[in-house]
Short mmCIF file of C-alpha atoms in Angstrom, two decimals:
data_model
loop_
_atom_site.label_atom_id
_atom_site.label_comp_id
_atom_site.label_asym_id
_atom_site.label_seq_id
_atom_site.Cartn_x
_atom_site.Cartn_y
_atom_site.Cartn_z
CA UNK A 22 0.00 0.00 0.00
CA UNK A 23 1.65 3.52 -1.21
CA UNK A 24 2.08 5.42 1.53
CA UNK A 25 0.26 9.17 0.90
CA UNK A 26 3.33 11.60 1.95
CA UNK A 27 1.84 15.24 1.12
CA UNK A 28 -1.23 13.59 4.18
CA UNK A 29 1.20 14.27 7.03
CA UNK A 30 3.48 15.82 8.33
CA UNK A 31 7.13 16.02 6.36
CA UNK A 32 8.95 12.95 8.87
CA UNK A 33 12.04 13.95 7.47
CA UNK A 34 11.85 18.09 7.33
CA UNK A 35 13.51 18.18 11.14
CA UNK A 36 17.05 16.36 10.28
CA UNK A 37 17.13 16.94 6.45
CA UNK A 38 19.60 18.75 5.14
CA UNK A 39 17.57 19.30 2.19
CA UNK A 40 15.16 21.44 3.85
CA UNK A 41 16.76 22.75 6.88
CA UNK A 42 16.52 26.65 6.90
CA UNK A 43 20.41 27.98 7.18
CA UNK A 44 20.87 31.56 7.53
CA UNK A 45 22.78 32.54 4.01
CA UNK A 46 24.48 35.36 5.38
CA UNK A 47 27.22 32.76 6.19
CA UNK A 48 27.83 32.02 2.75
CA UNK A 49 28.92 36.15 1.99
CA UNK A 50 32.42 34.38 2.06
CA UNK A 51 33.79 34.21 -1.11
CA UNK A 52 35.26 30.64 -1.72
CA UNK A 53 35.78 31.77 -5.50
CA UNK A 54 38.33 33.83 -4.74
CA UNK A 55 39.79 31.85 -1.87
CA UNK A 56 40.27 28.81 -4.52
CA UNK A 57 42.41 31.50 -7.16
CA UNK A 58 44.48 32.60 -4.41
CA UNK A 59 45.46 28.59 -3.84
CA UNK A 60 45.62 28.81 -7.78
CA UNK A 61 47.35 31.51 -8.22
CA UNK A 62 49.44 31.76 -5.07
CA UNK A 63 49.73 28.74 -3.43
CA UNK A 64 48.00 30.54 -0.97
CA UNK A 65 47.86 28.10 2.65
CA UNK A 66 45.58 30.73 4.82
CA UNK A 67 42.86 30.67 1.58
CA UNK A 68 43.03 26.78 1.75
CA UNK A 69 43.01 26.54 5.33
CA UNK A 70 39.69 28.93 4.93
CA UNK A 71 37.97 26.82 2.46
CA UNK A 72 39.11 23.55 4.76
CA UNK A 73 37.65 24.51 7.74
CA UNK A 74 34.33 25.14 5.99
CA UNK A 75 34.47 22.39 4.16
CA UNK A 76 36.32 19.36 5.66
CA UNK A 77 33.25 18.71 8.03
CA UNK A 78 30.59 19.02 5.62
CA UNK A 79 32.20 16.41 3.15
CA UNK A 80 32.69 14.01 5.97
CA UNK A 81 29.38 14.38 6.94
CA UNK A 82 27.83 13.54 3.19
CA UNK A 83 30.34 10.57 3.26
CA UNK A 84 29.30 9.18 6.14
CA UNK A 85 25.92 9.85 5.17
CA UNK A 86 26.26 7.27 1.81
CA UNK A 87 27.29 4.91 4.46
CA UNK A 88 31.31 4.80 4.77
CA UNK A 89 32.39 4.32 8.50
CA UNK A 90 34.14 7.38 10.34
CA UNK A 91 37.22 6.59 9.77
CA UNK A 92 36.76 5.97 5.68
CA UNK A 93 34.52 9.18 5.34
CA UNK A 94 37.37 11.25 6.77
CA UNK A 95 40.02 9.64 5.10
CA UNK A 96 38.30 10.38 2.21
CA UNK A 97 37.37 13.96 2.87
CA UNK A 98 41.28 14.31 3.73
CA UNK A 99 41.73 13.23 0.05
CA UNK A 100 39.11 15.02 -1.74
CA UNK A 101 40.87 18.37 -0.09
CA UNK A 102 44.17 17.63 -1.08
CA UNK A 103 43.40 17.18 -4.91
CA UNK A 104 41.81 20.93 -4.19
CA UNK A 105 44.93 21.89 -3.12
CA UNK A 106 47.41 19.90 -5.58
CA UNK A 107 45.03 20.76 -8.34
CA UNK A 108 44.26 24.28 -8.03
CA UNK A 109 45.22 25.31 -10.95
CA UNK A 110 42.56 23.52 -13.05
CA UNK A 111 39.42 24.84 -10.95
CA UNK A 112 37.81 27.33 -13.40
CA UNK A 113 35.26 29.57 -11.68
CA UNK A 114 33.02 29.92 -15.33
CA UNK A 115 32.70 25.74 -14.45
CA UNK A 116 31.16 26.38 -11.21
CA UNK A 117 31.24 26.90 -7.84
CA UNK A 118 33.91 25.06 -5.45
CA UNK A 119 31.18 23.25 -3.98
CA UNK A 120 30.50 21.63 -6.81
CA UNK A 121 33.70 20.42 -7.69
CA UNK A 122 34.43 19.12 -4.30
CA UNK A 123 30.99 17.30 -4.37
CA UNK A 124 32.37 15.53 -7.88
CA UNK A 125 35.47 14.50 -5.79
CA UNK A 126 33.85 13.52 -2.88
CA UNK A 127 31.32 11.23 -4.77
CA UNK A 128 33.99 9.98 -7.02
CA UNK A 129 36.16 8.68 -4.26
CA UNK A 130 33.20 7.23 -2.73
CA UNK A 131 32.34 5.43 -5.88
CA UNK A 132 35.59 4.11 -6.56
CA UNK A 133 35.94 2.96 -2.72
CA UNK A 134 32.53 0.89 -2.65
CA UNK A 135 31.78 0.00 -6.02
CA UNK A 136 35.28 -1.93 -6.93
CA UNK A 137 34.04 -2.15 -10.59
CA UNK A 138 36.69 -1.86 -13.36
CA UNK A 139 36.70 1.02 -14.81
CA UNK A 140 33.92 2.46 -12.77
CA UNK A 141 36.36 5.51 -11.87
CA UNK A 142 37.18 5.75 -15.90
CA UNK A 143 33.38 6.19 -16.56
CA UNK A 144 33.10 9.02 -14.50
CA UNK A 145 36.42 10.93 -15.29
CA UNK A 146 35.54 10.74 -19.40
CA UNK A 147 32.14 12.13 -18.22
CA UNK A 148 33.84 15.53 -18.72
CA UNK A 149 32.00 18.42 -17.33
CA UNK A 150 29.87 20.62 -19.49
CA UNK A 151 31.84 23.29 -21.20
CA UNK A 152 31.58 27.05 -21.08
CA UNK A 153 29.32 27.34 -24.26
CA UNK A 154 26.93 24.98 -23.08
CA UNK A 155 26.21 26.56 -19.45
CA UNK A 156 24.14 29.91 -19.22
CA UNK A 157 25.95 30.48 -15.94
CA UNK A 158 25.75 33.82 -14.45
CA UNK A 159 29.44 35.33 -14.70
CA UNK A 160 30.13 38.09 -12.42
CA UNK A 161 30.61 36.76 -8.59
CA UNK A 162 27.48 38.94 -7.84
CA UNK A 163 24.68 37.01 -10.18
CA UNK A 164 26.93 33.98 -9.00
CA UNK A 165 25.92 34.71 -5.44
CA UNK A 166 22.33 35.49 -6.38
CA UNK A 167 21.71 32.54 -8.06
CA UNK A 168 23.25 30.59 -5.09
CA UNK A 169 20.49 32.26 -3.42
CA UNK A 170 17.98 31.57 -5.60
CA UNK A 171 19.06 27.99 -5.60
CA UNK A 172 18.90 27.94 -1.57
CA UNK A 173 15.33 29.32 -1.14
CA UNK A 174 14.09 26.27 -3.91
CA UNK A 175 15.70 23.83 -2.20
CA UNK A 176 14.29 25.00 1.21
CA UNK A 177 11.08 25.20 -0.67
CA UNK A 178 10.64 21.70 -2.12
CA UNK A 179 7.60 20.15 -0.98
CA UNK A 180 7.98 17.54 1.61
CA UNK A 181 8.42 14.38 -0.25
CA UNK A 182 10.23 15.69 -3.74
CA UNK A 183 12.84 16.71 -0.56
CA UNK A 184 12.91 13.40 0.81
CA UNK A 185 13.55 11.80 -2.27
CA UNK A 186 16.51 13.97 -3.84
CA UNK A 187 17.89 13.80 0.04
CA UNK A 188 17.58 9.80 -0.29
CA UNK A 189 19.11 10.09 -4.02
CA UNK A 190 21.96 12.46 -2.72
CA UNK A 191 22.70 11.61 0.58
CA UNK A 192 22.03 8.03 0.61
CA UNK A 193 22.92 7.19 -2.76
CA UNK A 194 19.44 5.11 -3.38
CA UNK A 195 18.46 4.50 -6.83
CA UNK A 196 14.83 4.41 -8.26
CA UNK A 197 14.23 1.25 -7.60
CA UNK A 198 15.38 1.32 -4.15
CA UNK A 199 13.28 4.28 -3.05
CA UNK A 200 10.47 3.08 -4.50
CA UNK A 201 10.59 -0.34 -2.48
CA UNK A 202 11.39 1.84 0.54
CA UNK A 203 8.78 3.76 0.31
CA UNK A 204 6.56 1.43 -1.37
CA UNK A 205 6.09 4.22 -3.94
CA UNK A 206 5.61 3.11 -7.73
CA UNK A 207 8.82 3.58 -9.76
CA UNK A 208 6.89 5.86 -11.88
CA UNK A 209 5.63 8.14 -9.07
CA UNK A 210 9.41 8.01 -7.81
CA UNK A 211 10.34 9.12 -11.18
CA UNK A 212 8.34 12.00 -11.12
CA UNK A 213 8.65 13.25 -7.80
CA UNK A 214 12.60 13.59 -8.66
CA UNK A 215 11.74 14.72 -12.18
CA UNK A 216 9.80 17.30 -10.55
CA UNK A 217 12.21 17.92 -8.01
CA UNK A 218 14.64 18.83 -10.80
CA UNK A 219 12.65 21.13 -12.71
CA UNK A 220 11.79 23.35 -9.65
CA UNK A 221 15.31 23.45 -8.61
CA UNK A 222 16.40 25.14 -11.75
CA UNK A 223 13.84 27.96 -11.71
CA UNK A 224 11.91 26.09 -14.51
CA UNK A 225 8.56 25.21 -12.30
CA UNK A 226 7.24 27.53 -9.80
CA UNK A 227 4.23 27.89 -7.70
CA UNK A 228 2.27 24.58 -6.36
CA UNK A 229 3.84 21.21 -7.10
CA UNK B 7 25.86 14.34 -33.78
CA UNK B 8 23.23 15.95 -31.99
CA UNK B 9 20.56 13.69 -30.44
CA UNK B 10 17.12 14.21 -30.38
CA UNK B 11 16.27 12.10 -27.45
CA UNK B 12 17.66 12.82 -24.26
CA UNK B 13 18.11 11.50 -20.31
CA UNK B 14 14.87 11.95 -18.12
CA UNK B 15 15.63 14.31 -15.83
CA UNK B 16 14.95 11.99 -13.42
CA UNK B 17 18.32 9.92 -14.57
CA UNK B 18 20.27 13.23 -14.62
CA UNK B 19 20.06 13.32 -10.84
CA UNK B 20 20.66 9.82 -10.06
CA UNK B 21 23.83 10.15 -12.46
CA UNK B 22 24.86 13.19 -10.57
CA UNK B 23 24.41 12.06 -7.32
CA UNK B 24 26.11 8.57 -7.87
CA UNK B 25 22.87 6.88 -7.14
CA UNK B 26 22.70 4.93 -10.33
CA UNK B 27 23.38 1.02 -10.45
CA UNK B 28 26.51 0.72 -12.57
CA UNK B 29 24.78 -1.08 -15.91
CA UNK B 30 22.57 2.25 -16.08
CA UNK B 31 25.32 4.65 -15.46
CA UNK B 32 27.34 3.23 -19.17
CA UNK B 33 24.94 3.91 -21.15
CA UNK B 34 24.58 7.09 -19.53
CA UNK B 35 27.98 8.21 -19.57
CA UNK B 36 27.79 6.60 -22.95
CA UNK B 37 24.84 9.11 -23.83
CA UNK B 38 26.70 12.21 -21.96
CA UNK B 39 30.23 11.91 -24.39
CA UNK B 40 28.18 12.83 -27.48
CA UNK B 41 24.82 14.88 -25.97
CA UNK B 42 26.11 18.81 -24.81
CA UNK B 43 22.14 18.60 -23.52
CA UNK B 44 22.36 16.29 -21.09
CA UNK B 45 26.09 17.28 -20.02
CA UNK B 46 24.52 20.98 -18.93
CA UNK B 47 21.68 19.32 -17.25
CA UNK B 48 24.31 17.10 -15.14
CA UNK B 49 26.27 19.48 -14.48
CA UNK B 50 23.22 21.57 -12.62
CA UNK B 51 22.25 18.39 -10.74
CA UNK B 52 25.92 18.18 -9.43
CA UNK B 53 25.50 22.12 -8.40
CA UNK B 54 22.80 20.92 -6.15
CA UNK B 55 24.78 18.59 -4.80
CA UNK B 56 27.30 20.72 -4.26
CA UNK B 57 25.23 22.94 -2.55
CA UNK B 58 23.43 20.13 -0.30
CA UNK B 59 26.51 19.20 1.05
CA UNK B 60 27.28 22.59 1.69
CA UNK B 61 24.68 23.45 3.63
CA UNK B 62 24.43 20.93 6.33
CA UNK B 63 25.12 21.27 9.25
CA UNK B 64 28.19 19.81 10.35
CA UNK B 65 28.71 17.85 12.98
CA UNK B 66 32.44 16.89 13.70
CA UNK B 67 34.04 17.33 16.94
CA UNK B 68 36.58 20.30 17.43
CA UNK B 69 39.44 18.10 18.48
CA UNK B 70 38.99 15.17 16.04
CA UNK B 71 38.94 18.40 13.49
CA UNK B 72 42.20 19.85 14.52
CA UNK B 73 44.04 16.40 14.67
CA UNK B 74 43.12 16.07 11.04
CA UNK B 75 43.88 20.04 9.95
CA UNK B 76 47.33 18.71 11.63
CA UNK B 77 47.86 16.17 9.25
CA UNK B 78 46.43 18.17 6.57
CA UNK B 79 48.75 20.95 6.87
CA UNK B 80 51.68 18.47 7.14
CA UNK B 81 50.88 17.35 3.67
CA UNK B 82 51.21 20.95 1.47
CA UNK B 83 54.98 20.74 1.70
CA UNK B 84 54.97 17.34 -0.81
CA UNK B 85 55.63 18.40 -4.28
CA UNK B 86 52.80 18.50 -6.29
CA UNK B 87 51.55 15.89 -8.60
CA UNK B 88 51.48 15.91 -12.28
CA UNK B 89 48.38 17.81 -13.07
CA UNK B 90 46.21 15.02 -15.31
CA UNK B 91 45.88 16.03 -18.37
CA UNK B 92 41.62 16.36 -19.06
CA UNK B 93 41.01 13.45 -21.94
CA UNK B 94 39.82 14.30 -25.41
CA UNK B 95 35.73 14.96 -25.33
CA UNK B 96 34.46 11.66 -27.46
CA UNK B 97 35.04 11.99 -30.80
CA UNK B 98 32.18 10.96 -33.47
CA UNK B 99 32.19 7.37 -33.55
CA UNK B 100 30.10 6.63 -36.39
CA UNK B 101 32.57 6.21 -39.14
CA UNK B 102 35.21 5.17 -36.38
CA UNK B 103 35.95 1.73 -35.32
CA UNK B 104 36.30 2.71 -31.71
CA UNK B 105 33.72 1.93 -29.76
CA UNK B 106 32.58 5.06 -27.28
CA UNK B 107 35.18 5.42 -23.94
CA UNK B 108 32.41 4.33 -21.25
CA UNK B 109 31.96 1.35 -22.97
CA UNK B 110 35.85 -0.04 -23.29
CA UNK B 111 36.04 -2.06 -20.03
CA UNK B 112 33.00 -3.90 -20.64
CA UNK B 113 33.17 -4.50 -24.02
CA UNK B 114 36.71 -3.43 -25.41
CA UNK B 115 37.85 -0.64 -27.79
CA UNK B 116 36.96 -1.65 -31.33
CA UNK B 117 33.76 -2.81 -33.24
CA UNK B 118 35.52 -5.57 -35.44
CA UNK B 119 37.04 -7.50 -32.21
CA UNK B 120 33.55 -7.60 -30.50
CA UNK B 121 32.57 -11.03 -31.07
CA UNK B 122 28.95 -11.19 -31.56
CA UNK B 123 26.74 -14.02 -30.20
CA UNK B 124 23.81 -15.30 -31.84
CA UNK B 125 20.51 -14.18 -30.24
CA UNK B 126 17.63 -14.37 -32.72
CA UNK B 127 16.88 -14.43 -36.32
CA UNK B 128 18.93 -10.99 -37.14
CA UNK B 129 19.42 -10.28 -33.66
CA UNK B 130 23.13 -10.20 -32.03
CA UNK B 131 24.42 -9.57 -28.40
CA UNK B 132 27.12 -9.42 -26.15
CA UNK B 133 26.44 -9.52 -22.37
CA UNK B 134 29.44 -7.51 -20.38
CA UNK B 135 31.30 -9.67 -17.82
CA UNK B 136 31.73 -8.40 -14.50
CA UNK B 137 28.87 -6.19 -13.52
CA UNK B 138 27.13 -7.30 -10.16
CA UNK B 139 23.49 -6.61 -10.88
CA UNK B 140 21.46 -5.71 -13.73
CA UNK B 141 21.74 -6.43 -16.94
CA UNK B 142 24.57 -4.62 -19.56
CA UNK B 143 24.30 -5.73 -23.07
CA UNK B 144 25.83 -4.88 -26.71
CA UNK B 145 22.82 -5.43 -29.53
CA UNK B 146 23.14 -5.62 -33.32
CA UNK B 147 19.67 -5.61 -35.01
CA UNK B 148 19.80 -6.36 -38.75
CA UNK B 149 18.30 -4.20 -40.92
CA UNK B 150 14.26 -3.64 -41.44
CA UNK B 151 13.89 -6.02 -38.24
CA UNK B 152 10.99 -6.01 -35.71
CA UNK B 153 12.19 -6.75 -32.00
CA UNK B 154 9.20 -8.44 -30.11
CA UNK B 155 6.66 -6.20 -28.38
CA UNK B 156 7.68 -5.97 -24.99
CA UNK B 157 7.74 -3.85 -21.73
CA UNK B 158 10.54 -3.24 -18.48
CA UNK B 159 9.82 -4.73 -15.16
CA UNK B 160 12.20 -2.28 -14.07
CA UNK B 161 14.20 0.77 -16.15
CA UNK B 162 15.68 0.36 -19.67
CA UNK B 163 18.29 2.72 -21.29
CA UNK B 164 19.31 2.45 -24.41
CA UNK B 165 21.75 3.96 -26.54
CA UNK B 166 21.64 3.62 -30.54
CA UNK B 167 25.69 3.87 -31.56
CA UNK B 168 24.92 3.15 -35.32
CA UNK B 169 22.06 2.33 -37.60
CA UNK B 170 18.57 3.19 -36.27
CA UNK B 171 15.34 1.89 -35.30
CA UNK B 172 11.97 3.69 -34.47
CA UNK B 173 9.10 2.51 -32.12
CA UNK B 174 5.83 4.07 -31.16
CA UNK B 175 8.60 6.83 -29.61
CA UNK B 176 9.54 8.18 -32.53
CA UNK B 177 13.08 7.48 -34.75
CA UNK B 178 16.25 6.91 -32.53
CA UNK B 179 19.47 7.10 -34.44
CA UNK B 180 22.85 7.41 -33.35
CA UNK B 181 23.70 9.22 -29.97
CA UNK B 182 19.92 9.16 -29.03
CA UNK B 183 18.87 7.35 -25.70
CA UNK B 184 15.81 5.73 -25.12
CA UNK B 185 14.95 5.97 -21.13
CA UNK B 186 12.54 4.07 -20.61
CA UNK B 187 10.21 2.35 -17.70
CA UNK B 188 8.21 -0.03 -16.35
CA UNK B 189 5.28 1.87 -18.51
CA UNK B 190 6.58 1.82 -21.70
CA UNK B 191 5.75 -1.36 -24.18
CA UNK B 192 7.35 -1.06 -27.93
CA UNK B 193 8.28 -2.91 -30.77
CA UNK B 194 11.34 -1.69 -32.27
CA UNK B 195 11.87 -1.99 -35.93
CA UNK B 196 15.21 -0.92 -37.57
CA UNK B 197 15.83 1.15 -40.61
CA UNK B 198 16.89 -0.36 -43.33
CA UNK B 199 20.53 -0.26 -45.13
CA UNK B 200 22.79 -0.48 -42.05
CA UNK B 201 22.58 -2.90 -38.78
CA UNK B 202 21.28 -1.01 -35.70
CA UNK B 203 24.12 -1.50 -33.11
CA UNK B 204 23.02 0.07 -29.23
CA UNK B 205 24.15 -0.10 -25.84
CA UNK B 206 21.30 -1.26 -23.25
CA UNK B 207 20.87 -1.36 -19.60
CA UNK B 208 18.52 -3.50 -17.93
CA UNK B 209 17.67 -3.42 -14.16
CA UNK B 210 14.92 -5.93 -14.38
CA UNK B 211 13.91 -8.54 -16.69
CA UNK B 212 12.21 -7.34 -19.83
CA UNK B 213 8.60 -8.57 -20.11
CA UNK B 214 6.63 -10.19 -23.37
CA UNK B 215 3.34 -10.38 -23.61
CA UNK B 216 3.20 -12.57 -27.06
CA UNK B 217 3.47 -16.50 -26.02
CA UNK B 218 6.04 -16.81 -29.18
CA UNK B 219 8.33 -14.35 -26.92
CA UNK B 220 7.30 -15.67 -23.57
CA UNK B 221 8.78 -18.95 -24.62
CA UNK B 222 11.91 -17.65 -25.89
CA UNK B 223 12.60 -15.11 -23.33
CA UNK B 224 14.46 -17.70 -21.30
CA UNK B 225 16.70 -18.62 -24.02
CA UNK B 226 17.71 -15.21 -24.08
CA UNK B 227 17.86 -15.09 -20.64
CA UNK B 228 16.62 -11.08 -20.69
#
């Protein structure tokens, strides 16, 4: 029997990260220009900066897909020191440095758990998109705005499309094993994410 | 090469957030080297991850934090690796022998070595060794063939790397991607002139209603 999630209340709205409210003033800091003075300069105070705020939260997302303590930090630990011994390829018009340490971070975790040859291979030739083919924002200003933007939809999702992009992101649970979770058809699982997607990126608004 | 028929968007943010069993995420990756569409859309899915993980709310301890900024800091003084050189974007395939780069340590890196098995009247495959779960197949459909009507217990993605067939769909030809579920039943029928060779992911076993195909689904073992 489906369960009906939009009948009560949001179970998971309390500990989600999806939809916890976080004040964005703390995300004034600019970690662009942190990560071009580690480009640029080799600076160690900017990388210390963007370790501090970061270290914790990867560990956190890595534990979260299920690695013990020890693995998910080892593997944070890692995922920082490509930023910092790879510097010099982070381009800012390719996104923000959240973005690229989530690709590391989920890579790593891949490789670790999945053990599949050339699993690592198929994600590395998955090159990301070029410049031509993103309608980013490019001044750090509309980059900040849209990270704004971004924030409010995700803190907006309705109850379940939340709980089902935290259990794709977070817990790393494909279609099929959300819907037997939730005992959700695979098509309504489909189109909750599907949904999910479309709001996130400004292209639905209002009601889901 | 610029497909027609993309990845639901539902797919985009399994792909992104590593939530896709491995069979699905070849023909995906397989999809993403020739489809600028689909790379964009990825690459917004993996800005929301990026930005999820940002904003929890962390929850190491202070000291168990410095111990490892200790051993972090410790580590900037080793000379810096070779920076790895970002590979070639795929290059068109269809006059090429090489088959696409997701595909090579499943099935290899040419077309003539594959060694196609015998499946069906006009009907070829080769099933990749090693994957855990799921099903990961090579197909070559001779030309102006009908595949069986059937439907997906589970997901099916395929990708058409030469020839081309069209179903109740529309036409899928090369760097198109069918992605398809458990609601979808089609017949396939290729072109003619040229064999239709795809890529095809399977995470449950296809279904056929027609008795004819009921009875020789488990010689196929689909």
């Amino acid at each position: 029997m489906p369960t009906d999630f939009t009948r009560r209340p949001p179970p998971l709205r309390a500990a989600s990260p999806v939809s916890t409210p976080t004040p964005l003033t703390r995300d004034a800091h600019d970690w662009t220009a942190d990560m071009l003075s580690v480009a640029r300069a080799r600076d160690r105070a900017a990388f210390m900066r963007l370790y501090d705020h970061f270290m914790p939260r990867l560990c956190l997302y890595l534990r979260g897909l299920g690695s013990p303590e020890a693995v998910a930090e080892e593997l944070a630990q890692e995922a920082l020191l490509r930023l910092w011994q790879r510097a010099a390829m982070y381009d800012p018009q390719q996104g923000a440095v959240s973005t690229w340490l989530f690709r590391i971070g989920r890579n790593l975790h891949i490789d670790r758990i999945r053990r599949e040859p050339g699993w690592v291979q198929v994600l590395e030739e998955a090159a990301p998109a070029s410049d031509e083919e993103l309608a980013r924002p490019f001044t750090s200003a509309e980059d900040y705005a849209e990270h704004v933007h971004l924030q409010r939809r995700i803190e907006d999702l309705p109850a379940v499309q939340a709980r089902l992009m935290r259990m794709s992101y977070f817990e790393a649970k494909s279609h099929q094993e959300i819907a037997d979770e939730l005992q959700m058809p695979l098509g309504t699982v489909k189109s909750h994410l599907r949904r999910a997607f479309l709001r996130l990126q400004g292209q639905v608004r209002g009601q889901p | 090469m610029n497909p027609h028929h993309h990845l639901d968007p539902s797919t985009v943010v399994s792909y992104a957030a590593g939530a896709l069993a491995v069979e699905m995420a070849v023909v995906a990756a397989t999809h993403l080297e020739t489809c600028a569409h689909c790379r964009a859309r990825v690459d917004e899915a993996e800005r929301i991850g990026g930005q999820l993980v940002e904003h929890q709310q962390p929850a190491l301890s202070s000291s168990r934090l410095a111990d490892l900024r200790a051993c972090m800091l410790e580590q900037l003084d080793a000379p810096l690796p070779p920076t790895p050189v970002a590979a070639a974007r795929g290059a068109p395939y269809e006059d090429d022998d090489r088959l696409p780069t997701p595909l090579h340590p499943y099935f290899g890196t040419s077309y003539r070595a594959l060694k196609w098995r015998w499946m069906a009247p006009g009907v070829h495959c080769i099933r990749a060794a090693g994957t855990r779960s799921g099903t990961l197949l090579m197909l070559k459909i001779g030309p102006g063939r009908s595949m069986p009507v059937h439907s997906h217990g589970g997901t099916e993605l395929t990708q058409v790397l030469r020839g081309a067939y069209h179903d109740a769909l529309g036409q899928f030809a090369p760097g198109d991607i069918a992605d398809l579920d458990s609601g979808v039943e089609h017949q396939p029928v290729t072109v003619p002139g040229t064999a239709c060779i795809c890529v095809s992911a399977l995470d449950a076993p296809l279904r056929f209603p027609g008795w004819l195909a009921q009875r020789l689904q488990p010689l196929f073992k689909l």
